[in-house]
PDB file of C-alpha atoms in Angstrom:
ATOM      1  CA  MET A   1     -39.761 -13.471  14.914  1.00  0.00           C
ATOM      2  CA  ASP A   2     -40.651 -11.766  18.265  1.00  0.00           C
ATOM      3  CA  GLY A   3     -38.805 -13.470  20.336  1.00  0.00           C
ATOM      4  CA  SER A   4     -40.370 -15.605  22.415  1.00  0.00           C
ATOM      5  CA  PHE A   5     -39.536 -19.416  23.058  1.00  0.00           C
ATOM      6  CA  ARG A   6     -40.590 -22.796  24.858  1.00  0.00           C
ATOM      7  CA  PHE A   7     -38.631 -24.506  27.159  1.00  0.00           C
ATOM      8  CA  GLU A   8     -40.104 -28.867  26.753  1.00  0.00           C
ATOM      9  CA  SER A   9     -41.065 -31.860  29.470  1.00  0.00           C
ATOM     10  CA  MET A  10     -38.040 -29.324  32.387  1.00  0.00           C
ATOM     11  CA  PRO A  11     -38.027 -31.420  35.640  1.00  0.00           C
ATOM     12  CA  ALA A  12     -39.320 -30.339  38.266  1.00  0.00           C
ATOM     13  CA  GLY A  13     -37.702 -27.140  40.836  1.00  0.00           C
ATOM     14  CA  TYR A  14     -36.305 -23.439  40.388  1.00  0.00           C
ATOM     15  CA  PHE A  15     -34.485 -22.432  37.295  1.00  0.00           C
ATOM     16  CA  THR A  16     -33.720 -18.633  36.598  1.00  0.00           C
ATOM     17  CA  LEU A  17     -34.349 -17.074  33.804  1.00  0.00           C
ATOM     18  CA  ASN A  18     -32.156 -13.934  32.434  1.00  0.00           C
ATOM     19  CA  VAL A  19     -32.327 -12.210  29.629  1.00  0.00           C
ATOM     20  CA  ILE A  20     -28.921 -10.440  28.362  1.00  0.00           C
ATOM     21  CA  SER A  21     -28.432  -7.959  25.402  1.00  0.00           C
ATOM     22  CA  PRO A  22     -25.631  -5.686  24.826  1.00  0.00           C
ATOM     23  CA  ASN A  23     -28.261  -3.092  24.516  1.00  0.00           C
ATOM     24  CA  HIS A  24     -31.209  -3.401  27.534  1.00  0.00           C
ATOM     25  CA  TYR A  25     -31.407  -4.274  30.643  1.00  0.00           C
ATOM     26  CA  PHE A  26     -34.020  -6.661  32.191  1.00  0.00           C
ATOM     27  CA  SER A  27     -34.183  -7.623  35.983  1.00  0.00           C
ATOM     28  CA  PRO A  28     -33.255 -12.137  36.711  1.00  0.00           C
ATOM     29  CA  VAL A  29     -37.065 -14.332  36.923  1.00  0.00           C
ATOM     30  CA  LEU A  30     -36.737 -17.214  38.559  1.00  0.00           C
ATOM     31  CA  VAL A  31     -39.295 -19.841  37.189  1.00  0.00           C
ATOM     32  CA  ARG A  32     -40.368 -22.919  39.529  1.00  0.00           C
ATOM     33  CA  VAL A  33     -41.944 -25.482  38.080  1.00  0.00           C
ATOM     34  CA  GLU A  34     -43.652 -27.999  40.788  1.00  0.00           C
ATOM     35  CA  LYS A  35     -43.961 -32.198  39.495  1.00  0.00           C
ATOM     36  CA  ASP A  36     -47.186 -31.573  38.444  1.00  0.00           C
ATOM     37  CA  GLY A  37     -46.321 -29.375  35.813  1.00  0.00           C
ATOM     38  CA  THR A  38     -48.035 -26.138  36.704  1.00  0.00           C
ATOM     39  CA  VAL A  39     -45.327 -22.990  36.381  1.00  0.00           C
ATOM     40  CA  SER A  40     -45.173 -20.035  38.603  1.00  0.00           C
ATOM     41  CA  ALA A  41     -42.697 -17.132  38.640  1.00  0.00           C
ATOM     42  CA  ARG A  42     -41.010 -14.125  40.170  1.00  0.00           C
ATOM     43  CA  TYR A  43     -38.455 -11.416  39.631  1.00  0.00           C
ATOM     44  CA  ILE A  44     -35.465 -12.212  42.408  1.00  0.00           C
ATOM     45  CA  GLY A  45     -36.110  -8.693  43.311  1.00  0.00           C
ATOM     46  CA  ASP A  46     -39.125  -9.183  44.447  1.00  0.00           C
ATOM     47  CA  LEU A  47     -40.661 -12.814  45.530  1.00  0.00           C
ATOM     48  CA  GLU A  48     -43.113 -11.259  47.428  1.00  0.00           C
ATOM     49  CA  SER A  49     -45.783 -10.287  43.592  1.00  0.00           C
ATOM     50  CA  ASN A  50     -46.090 -13.661  40.941  1.00  0.00           C
ATOM     51  CA  ILE A  51     -46.010 -13.026  37.163  1.00  0.00           C
ATOM     52  CA  LEU A  52     -48.708 -14.137  34.826  1.00  0.00           C
ATOM     53  CA  LEU A  53     -47.955 -16.838  32.127  1.00  0.00           C
ATOM     54  CA  PRO A  54     -46.863 -15.993  29.934  1.00  0.00           C
ATOM     55  CA  ILE A  55     -44.021 -13.644  30.553  1.00  0.00           C
ATOM     56  CA  VAL A  56     -43.174 -10.504  29.207  1.00  0.00           C
ATOM     57  CA  PHE A  57     -39.536  -9.233  29.239  1.00  0.00           C
ATOM     58  CA  HIS A  58     -39.687  -4.913  29.584  1.00  0.00           C
ATOM     59  CA  ALA A  59     -36.357  -3.956  29.724  1.00  0.00           C
ATOM     60  CA  LEU A  60     -35.521  -1.365  32.802  1.00  0.00           C
ATOM     61  CA  ASN A  61     -31.878   0.426  31.588  1.00  0.00           C
ATOM     62  CA  ARG A  62     -30.964   0.972  28.317  1.00  0.00           C
ATOM     63  CA  ILE A  63     -26.778   0.575  28.858  1.00  0.00           C
ATOM     64  CA  ASN A  64     -25.219   3.829  27.877  1.00  0.00           C
ATOM     65  CA  TYR A  65     -21.115   2.469  26.631  1.00  0.00           C
ATOM     66  CA  SER A  66     -20.465   6.421  25.940  1.00  0.00           C
ATOM     67  CA  LYS A  67     -20.050   8.696  28.721  1.00  0.00           C
ATOM     68  CA  PRO A  68     -20.713  12.650  28.145  1.00  0.00           C
ATOM     69  CA  GLN A  69     -18.314  14.664  27.568  1.00  0.00           C
ATOM     70  CA  SER A  70     -18.757  16.866  31.367  1.00  0.00           C
ATOM     71  CA  GLU A  71     -19.108  20.634  30.173  1.00  0.00           C
ATOM     72  CA  TYR A  72     -16.009  22.869  30.499  1.00  0.00           C
ATOM     73  CA  THR A  73     -16.052  25.432  33.199  1.00  0.00           C
ATOM     74  CA  PHE A  74     -13.316  28.158  34.113  1.00  0.00           C
ATOM     75  CA  TYR A  75     -13.276  25.775  37.040  1.00  0.00           C
ATOM     76  CA  SER A  76     -13.222  22.729  35.531  1.00  0.00           C
ATOM     77  CA  ILE A  77     -10.297  24.712  33.518  1.00  0.00           C
ATOM     78  CA  LEU A  78      -8.046  26.294  36.369  1.00  0.00           C
ATOM     79  CA  THR A  79      -8.054  23.036  37.965  1.00  0.00           C
ATOM     80  CA  ASN A  80      -6.839  21.369  34.849  1.00  0.00           C
ATOM     81  CA  PRO A  81      -3.351  20.264  35.648  1.00  0.00           C
ATOM     82  CA  LEU A  82      -1.785  21.177  32.423  1.00  0.00           C
ATOM     83  CA  ILE A  83      -3.200  25.370  33.925  1.00  0.00           C
ATOM     84  CA  ILE A  84      -2.049  24.316  37.405  1.00  0.00           C
ATOM     85  CA  LEU A  85       1.950  23.639  36.408  1.00  0.00           C
ATOM     86  CA  VAL A  86       2.244  26.594  33.969  1.00  0.00           C
ATOM     87  CA  GLY A  87       0.344  28.947  36.908  1.00  0.00           C
ATOM     88  CA  VAL A  88       2.934  27.019  39.788  1.00  0.00           C
ATOM     89  CA  SER A  89       5.798  27.846  37.459  1.00  0.00           C
ATOM     90  CA  PHE A  90       4.742  31.686  36.284  1.00  0.00           C
ATOM     91  CA  LEU A  91       4.705  31.992  39.911  1.00  0.00           C
ATOM     92  CA  LEU A  92       7.859  30.484  40.792  1.00  0.00           C
ATOM     93  CA  VAL A  93       9.765  33.127  38.412  1.00  0.00           C
ATOM     94  CA  LYS A  94       8.254  36.146  40.391  1.00  0.00           C
ATOM     95  CA  LEU A  95       9.208  34.695  43.603  1.00  0.00           C
ATOM     96  CA  GLN A  96      12.163  34.106  42.301  1.00  0.00           C
ATOM     97  CA  GLY A  97      12.800  37.836  41.132  1.00  0.00           C
ATOM     98  CA  SER A  98      11.823  39.175  44.807  1.00  0.00           C
ATOM     99  CA  PHE A  99      14.161  37.064  46.780  1.00  0.00           C
ATOM    100  CA  SER A 100      17.433  37.242  44.478  1.00  0.00           C
ATOM    101  CA  ASN A 101      20.056  38.894  46.220  1.00  0.00           C
ATOM    102  CA  PRO A 102      21.029  42.880  45.735  1.00  0.00           C
ATOM    103  CA  GLU A 103      24.079  42.873  45.315  1.00  0.00           C
ATOM    104  CA  ASN A 104      23.746  40.355  42.711  1.00  0.00           C
ATOM    105  CA  SER A 105      20.891  43.009  40.616  1.00  0.00           C
ATOM    106  CA  GLU A 106      24.176  45.780  41.359  1.00  0.00           C
ATOM    107  CA  ASN A 107      27.315  43.292  39.912  1.00  0.00           C
ATOM    108  CA  LEU A 108      24.791  42.763  36.759  1.00  0.00           C
ATOM    109  CA  ASP A 109      24.232  46.670  35.848  1.00  0.00           C
ATOM    110  CA  ASN A 110      27.964  47.108  36.111  1.00  0.00           C
ATOM    111  CA  PRO A 111      29.896  46.277  33.082  1.00  0.00           C
ATOM    112  CA  ASP A 112      33.004  45.564  33.766  1.00  0.00           C
ATOM    113  CA  SER A 113      32.316  42.702  36.889  1.00  0.00           C
ATOM    114  CA  ALA A 114      30.706  41.215  33.380  1.00  0.00           C
ATOM    115  CA  LYS A 115      33.807  41.134  31.750  1.00  0.00           C
ATOM    116  CA  THR A 116      35.688  39.532  34.606  1.00  0.00           C
ATOM    117  CA  ASN A 117      32.835  36.758  34.634  1.00  0.00           C
ATOM    118  CA  LYS A 118      33.288  36.293  30.938  1.00  0.00           C
ATOM    119  CA  GLN A 119      36.981  35.959  31.492  1.00  0.00           C
ATOM    120  CA  SER A 120      36.220  33.578  34.374  1.00  0.00           C
ATOM    121  CA  VAL A 121      34.234  31.326  32.646  1.00  0.00           C
ATOM    122  CA  SER A 122      35.425  31.076  29.585  1.00  0.00           C
ATOM    123  CA  GLU A 123      39.210  29.640  31.788  1.00  0.00           C
ATOM    124  CA  THR A 124      37.342  27.918  33.111  1.00  0.00           C
ATOM    125  CA  ILE A 125      36.279  26.261  30.411  1.00  0.00           C
ATOM    126  CA  ASP A 126      39.240  26.342  28.857  1.00  0.00           C
ATOM    127  CA  TRP A 127      40.512  24.307  31.796  1.00  0.00           C
ATOM    128  CA  VAL A 128      38.330  21.736  32.220  1.00  0.00           C
ATOM    129  CA  PHE A 129      38.514  20.891  28.627  1.00  0.00           C
ATOM    130  CA  ASP A 130      41.917  21.221  27.372  1.00  0.00           C
ATOM    131  CA  PRO A 131      44.214  18.684  28.676  1.00  0.00           C
ATOM    132  CA  GLN A 132      47.924  19.765  27.956  1.00  0.00           C
ATOM    133  CA  LYS A 133      47.196  22.872  29.992  1.00  0.00           C
ATOM    134  CA  GLU A 134      47.638  22.266  33.897  1.00  0.00           C
ATOM    135  CA  GLY A 135      47.344  24.495  35.845  1.00  0.00           C
TER     136      GLY A 135
END
């Protein structure tokens, strides 16, 4: 088969002829049938020029259903949301260290204060989870 077809005994009037293909796009054609049987055709986008009969369709473009993968560049890696999240987290950790109170860092260096903190933490845990002790 060569894909040709015919319409027999069409009533007079205007008709649109669309070729549908899953792989190609074709421009639709406006076909005019006169009462005496004469046929003329024009592309819908260009109504000024006539198409010679028999109508031969040519594909305007090939339909691509897949999206081409974008190339990786240094900028695309930096704008990746995961990289931005890791970078912001790293900056927050570094900035937190620079804004710390110097008195707190002195307490951490002193081992005696660490022991008292451990005792107070253990006492607090006992107080919360042991209902028999009061006070």
